Amino acid sequence: NAGVTQTPKFRVLKTGQSMTLLCAQDMNHEYMYWYRQDPGMGLRLIHYSVGEGTTAKGEVPDGYNVSRLKKQNFLLGLESAAPSQTSVYFCAIYSGALTDTQYFGPGTRLTVL
Amino acid sequence: AQSVAQPEDQVNVAEGNPLTVKCTYSVSGNPYLFWYVQYPNRGLQFLLKYITGDNLVKGSYGFEAEFNKSQTSFHLKKPSALVSDSALYFCAVPRRGGYNKLIFGAGTRLAVHP
């Protein structure tokens, strides 16, 4: 996974609860991304960051917030979880122009009851 | 708008036979195209990419992909399938607007039978 870690690996929430997913990289990459994976829909971009202190909306940002206070960490927050947010969440980093590739973390499986 | 389509939900192939996983694309400008693989309970792993040059791109684990501009296709191929190739395969293209944001196809599940 090219040094991309995600915590937790699994989580079960009740509707209305909040939580934060952590993505950490042990390299020095600028670009980081949060995707969600749902059956038959591939991966969809939630939010992304192009550097410390910056965030931007992706394709499906509603219901999520993000922060990039430190370059190594990209946090994804759910303020009030809904069953529609049951999904597998993946963090990714962009390796830079030399290899021009995204590397993904192992994923977090979230169930909202 | 940029998009990719994977017309098959699942592909079944016998071990030792050649395999093809299909992808078609719609992009403006020169296409950048990627293939990723996801093994069970794992994150996505990069397989190969096409940027420019030869239409046949070689990647990891013996996979290759053929870029066909006239058919707007980028099919993933392997001459001899292994049971261990069984996984979920995604085709992807960068979203317009920079920052290497990717748009993924819905995925194709490859099942290789002994």
Tab-separated table of C-alpha atoms in Angstrom:
chain	number	residue	atom	x	y	z
A	1	ASN	CA	0.000	0.000	0.000
A	2	ALA	CA	3.026	2.274	-0.467
A	3	GLY	CA	2.967	3.519	3.130
A	4	VAL	CA	-0.707	4.520	3.338
A	5	THR	CA	-2.505	3.421	6.497
A	6	GLN	CA	-6.114	3.814	7.556
A	7	THR	CA	-7.720	3.586	10.973
A	8	PRO	CA	-9.984	2.028	11.984
A	9	LYS	CA	-10.349	-1.029	9.735
A	10	PHE	CA	-13.972	-1.646	10.720
A	11	ARG	CA	-16.639	0.381	12.465
A	12	VAL	CA	-20.332	0.079	13.194
A	13	LEU	CA	-22.278	3.251	13.968
A	14	LYS	CA	-25.851	4.044	14.832
A	15	THR	CA	-27.685	6.636	12.786
A	16	GLY	CA	-26.801	10.113	14.006
A	17	GLN	CA	-23.473	9.187	15.581
A	18	SER	CA	-20.270	10.857	14.494
A	19	MET	CA	-16.830	9.506	13.744
A	20	THR	CA	-13.515	10.365	12.134
A	21	LEU	CA	-11.494	8.191	9.779
A	22	LEU	CA	-7.759	8.741	9.726
A	23	CYS	CA	-5.489	8.347	6.729
A	24	ALA	CA	-1.759	8.597	7.295
A	25	GLN	CA	1.160	8.498	4.866
A	26	ASP	CA	4.778	7.937	5.738
A	27	MET	CA	6.079	9.755	2.668
A	28	ASN	CA	5.925	13.402	1.707
A	29	HIS	CA	3.204	13.453	-0.936
A	30	GLU	CA	1.129	16.550	-1.470
A	31	TYR	CA	-2.081	15.114	-2.916
A	32	MET	CA	-4.397	12.930	-0.847
A	33	TYR	CA	-7.895	11.661	-1.596
A	34	TRP	CA	-10.884	10.017	0.074
A	35	TYR	CA	-13.064	7.658	-1.972
A	36	ARG	CA	-16.036	5.495	-1.136
A	37	GLN	CA	-16.656	2.141	-2.789
A	38	ASP	CA	-20.143	0.792	-3.279
A	39	PRO	CA	-21.158	-2.348	-5.191
A	40	GLY	CA	-21.647	-1.736	-8.894
A	41	MET	CA	-20.523	1.885	-8.662
A	42	GLY	CA	-16.764	1.680	-8.565
A	43	LEU	CA	-14.992	4.260	-6.432
A	44	ARG	CA	-16.320	7.779	-6.100
A	45	LEU	CA	-14.279	10.743	-4.909
A	46	ILE	CA	-15.555	12.375	-1.708
A	47	HIS	CA	-12.953	15.050	-0.965
A	48	TYR	CA	-9.323	15.643	-1.765
A	49	SER	CA	-6.396	17.768	-0.658
A	50	VAL	CA	-3.520	19.172	-2.672
A	51	GLY	CA	-1.410	20.163	0.323
A	52	GLU	CA	-1.305	20.885	4.018
A	53	GLY	CA	-4.168	23.147	5.038
A	54	THR	CA	-6.095	22.701	1.786
A	55	THR	CA	-9.212	20.661	1.012
A	56	ALA	CA	-11.656	20.517	-1.888
A	57	LYS	CA	-14.919	18.774	-2.725
A	58	GLY	CA	-15.062	15.768	-4.980
A	59	GLU	CA	-17.961	14.019	-6.634
A	60	VAL	CA	-19.982	13.052	-3.529
A	61	PRO	CA	-19.036	15.420	-0.667
A	62	ASP	CA	-22.391	15.807	1.077
A	63	GLY	CA	-22.470	14.528	4.657
A	64	TYR	CA	-18.687	14.501	4.980
A	65	ASN	CA	-16.045	16.932	6.156
A	66	VAL	CA	-12.277	16.718	5.892
A	67	SER	CA	-9.193	18.307	7.351
A	68	ARG	CA	-5.487	18.303	6.475
A	69	LEU	CA	-3.824	20.044	9.393
A	70	LYS	CA	-0.629	18.044	8.959
A	71	LYS	CA	0.772	16.995	5.618
A	72	GLN	CA	0.970	13.345	6.650
A	73	ASN	CA	-2.650	13.037	7.772
A	74	PHE	CA	-5.973	13.424	5.990
A	75	LEU	CA	-9.068	13.062	8.162
A	76	LEU	CA	-12.572	12.246	6.974
A	77	GLY	CA	-15.417	13.105	9.333
A	78	LEU	CA	-19.039	12.087	9.478
A	79	GLU	CA	-20.916	14.490	11.747
A	80	SER	CA	-24.250	12.663	11.743
A	81	ALA	CA	-23.995	9.241	10.153
A	82	ALA	CA	-26.780	7.947	7.913
A	83	PRO	CA	-27.392	4.407	6.589
A	84	SER	CA	-26.591	5.711	3.086
A	85	GLN	CA	-23.025	6.191	4.279
A	86	THR	CA	-22.560	2.475	4.803
A	87	SER	CA	-19.647	1.795	2.494
A	88	VAL	CA	-15.972	0.947	2.240
A	89	TYR	CA	-13.788	4.045	2.435
A	90	PHE	CA	-10.398	4.272	0.783
A	91	CYS	CA	-7.704	6.845	1.154
A	92	ALA	CA	-5.180	7.378	-1.631
A	93	ILE	CA	-2.087	9.422	-2.310
A	94	TYR	CA	-0.711	10.642	-5.615
A	95	SER	CA	2.878	9.579	-6.118
A	96	GLY	CA	3.935	12.589	-8.161
A	97	ALA	CA	4.798	13.226	-11.782
A	98	LEU	CA	7.649	10.704	-11.895
A	99	THR	CA	5.462	7.619	-11.467
A	100	ASP	CA	2.113	9.374	-11.958
A	101	THR	CA	0.134	6.838	-9.952
A	102	GLN	CA	-2.310	6.754	-7.056
A	103	TYR	CA	-1.609	4.383	-4.175
A	104	PHE	CA	-4.424	3.246	-1.937
A	105	GLY	CA	-4.758	2.381	1.709
A	106	PRO	CA	-6.320	-0.905	2.863
A	107	GLY	CA	-9.768	0.584	3.440
A	108	THR	CA	-12.240	1.110	6.284
A	109	ARG	CA	-15.496	-0.817	6.270
A	110	LEU	CA	-18.232	1.318	7.846
A	111	THR	CA	-21.732	0.138	8.653
A	112	VAL	CA	-24.386	2.596	9.779
A	113	LEU	CA	-27.427	1.001	11.377
B	1	ALA	CA	-17.214	14.811	-19.580
B	2	GLN	CA	-14.592	12.164	-18.927
B	3	SER	CA	-15.929	8.668	-18.358
B	4	VAL	CA	-15.070	5.004	-18.549
B	5	ALA	CA	-17.368	2.030	-18.911
B	6	GLN	CA	-16.806	-1.595	-18.060
B	7	PRO	CA	-19.549	-3.492	-19.869
B	8	GLU	CA	-19.144	-6.791	-18.010
B	9	ASP	CA	-19.962	-7.274	-14.341
B	10	GLN	CA	-18.155	-10.598	-14.289
B	11	VAL	CA	-15.788	-12.538	-16.501
B	12	ASN	CA	-15.247	-16.249	-16.049
B	13	VAL	CA	-12.230	-18.005	-17.513
B	14	ALA	CA	-10.506	-21.338	-17.038
B	15	GLU	CA	-6.990	-21.413	-15.650
B	16	GLY	CA	-4.429	-21.382	-18.437
B	17	ASN	CA	-6.755	-19.706	-20.925
B	18	PRO	CA	-6.285	-16.127	-22.114
B	19	LEU	CA	-8.370	-13.479	-20.409
B	20	THR	CA	-9.749	-10.105	-21.474
B	21	VAL	CA	-11.424	-7.519	-19.278
B	22	LYS	CA	-13.062	-4.779	-21.307
B	23	CYS	CA	-12.995	-1.014	-20.848
B	24	THR	CA	-14.227	1.756	-23.128
B	25	TYR	CA	-13.602	5.424	-22.565
B	26	SER	CA	-14.907	8.848	-23.435
B	27	VAL	CA	-12.463	11.697	-22.957
B	28	SER	CA	-11.659	15.039	-24.469
B	29	GLY	CA	-8.086	15.446	-25.553
B	30	ASN	CA	-5.412	12.794	-25.245
B	31	PRO	CA	-6.494	9.976	-22.956
B	32	TYR	CA	-4.638	8.886	-19.862
B	33	LEU	CA	-5.953	5.461	-18.878
B	34	PHE	CA	-5.309	3.249	-15.884
B	35	TRP	CA	-6.058	-0.267	-14.684
B	36	TYR	CA	-6.226	-1.153	-11.003
B	37	VAL	CA	-6.859	-4.491	-9.297
B	38	GLN	CA	-8.507	-5.153	-5.944
B	39	TYR	CA	-7.965	-8.470	-4.206
B	40	PRO	CA	-10.489	-9.514	-1.545
B	41	ASN	CA	-10.470	-7.264	1.527
B	42	ARG	CA	-7.616	-5.195	0.151
B	43	GLY	CA	-7.125	-1.724	-1.275
B	44	LEU	CA	-6.656	-1.066	-4.971
B	45	GLN	CA	-3.296	-1.820	-6.541
B	46	PHE	CA	-1.956	-0.126	-9.657
B	47	LEU	CA	-1.509	-2.484	-12.627
B	48	LEU	CA	-0.628	-0.322	-15.604
B	49	LYS	CA	-1.291	2.929	-17.395
B	50	TYR	CA	-1.378	4.377	-20.887
B	51	ILE	CA	-0.203	7.926	-21.488
B	52	THR	CA	1.240	7.959	-24.968
B	53	GLY	CA	3.363	5.835	-27.270
B	54	ASP	CA	2.934	2.126	-27.911
B	55	ASN	CA	-0.630	0.916	-28.014
B	56	LEU	CA	0.297	-2.227	-26.064
B	57	VAL	CA	1.147	-1.421	-22.476
B	58	LYS	CA	2.764	-3.987	-20.190
B	59	GLY	CA	2.130	-3.958	-16.469
B	60	SER	CA	2.419	-5.934	-13.277
B	61	TYR	CA	1.744	-9.668	-12.781
B	62	GLY	CA	1.939	-10.423	-16.528
B	63	PHE	CA	-0.963	-8.186	-17.477
B	64	GLU	CA	-1.021	-5.974	-20.521
B	65	ALA	CA	-3.562	-3.615	-22.034
B	66	GLU	CA	-4.253	-2.617	-25.605
B	67	PHE	CA	-5.151	0.966	-26.392
B	68	ASN	CA	-7.388	1.314	-29.449
B	69	LYS	CA	-8.166	4.883	-30.402
B	70	SER	CA	-10.649	4.086	-33.168
B	71	GLN	CA	-12.715	1.873	-30.860
B	72	THR	CA	-12.085	4.068	-27.776
B	73	SER	CA	-11.133	0.959	-25.848
B	74	PHE	CA	-8.449	-0.026	-23.362
B	75	HIS	CA	-8.933	-3.742	-22.729
B	76	LEU	CA	-6.902	-5.569	-20.118
B	77	LYS	CA	-5.393	-8.882	-21.226
B	78	LYS	CA	-3.294	-11.765	-20.009
B	79	PRO	CA	-2.160	-14.685	-22.170
B	80	SER	CA	-2.617	-17.358	-19.496
B	81	ALA	CA	-4.883	-16.838	-16.500
B	82	LEU	CA	-4.046	-17.996	-12.979
B	83	VAL	CA	-6.502	-18.776	-10.199
B	84	SER	CA	-4.707	-16.102	-8.175
B	85	ASP	CA	-5.773	-13.503	-10.775
B	86	SER	CA	-9.330	-13.763	-9.451
B	87	ALA	CA	-10.127	-10.249	-8.233
B	88	LEU	CA	-12.040	-7.061	-9.004
B	89	TYR	CA	-10.591	-4.964	-11.821
B	90	PHE	CA	-11.160	-1.253	-12.354
B	91	CYS	CA	-10.485	0.939	-15.340
B	92	ALA	CA	-9.954	4.652	-14.599
B	93	VAL	CA	-9.395	7.994	-16.290
B	94	PRO	CA	-8.358	11.353	-14.783
B	95	ARG	CA	-11.096	13.846	-14.125
B	96	ARG	CA	-10.831	17.217	-15.853
B	97	GLY	CA	-9.555	20.033	-13.684
B	98	GLY	CA	-6.212	18.588	-12.694
B	99	TYR	CA	-4.920	17.231	-9.392
B	100	ASN	CA	-4.996	13.669	-10.764
B	101	LYS	CA	-8.495	12.957	-9.523
B	102	LEU	CA	-9.628	9.652	-10.999
B	103	ILE	CA	-12.976	8.511	-12.362
B	104	PHE	CA	-13.417	4.757	-12.004
B	105	GLY	CA	-15.515	2.305	-13.913
B	106	ALA	CA	-17.970	0.139	-12.003
B	107	GLY	CA	-15.519	-2.744	-11.898
B	108	THR	CA	-15.391	-6.219	-13.408
B	109	ARG	CA	-15.079	-9.298	-11.251
B	110	LEU	CA	-12.720	-11.846	-12.773
B	111	ALA	CA	-13.177	-15.454	-11.712
B	112	VAL	CA	-10.532	-17.919	-12.832
B	113	HIS	CA	-11.572	-21.544	-12.368
B	114	PRO	CA	-9.085	-24.397	-11.900
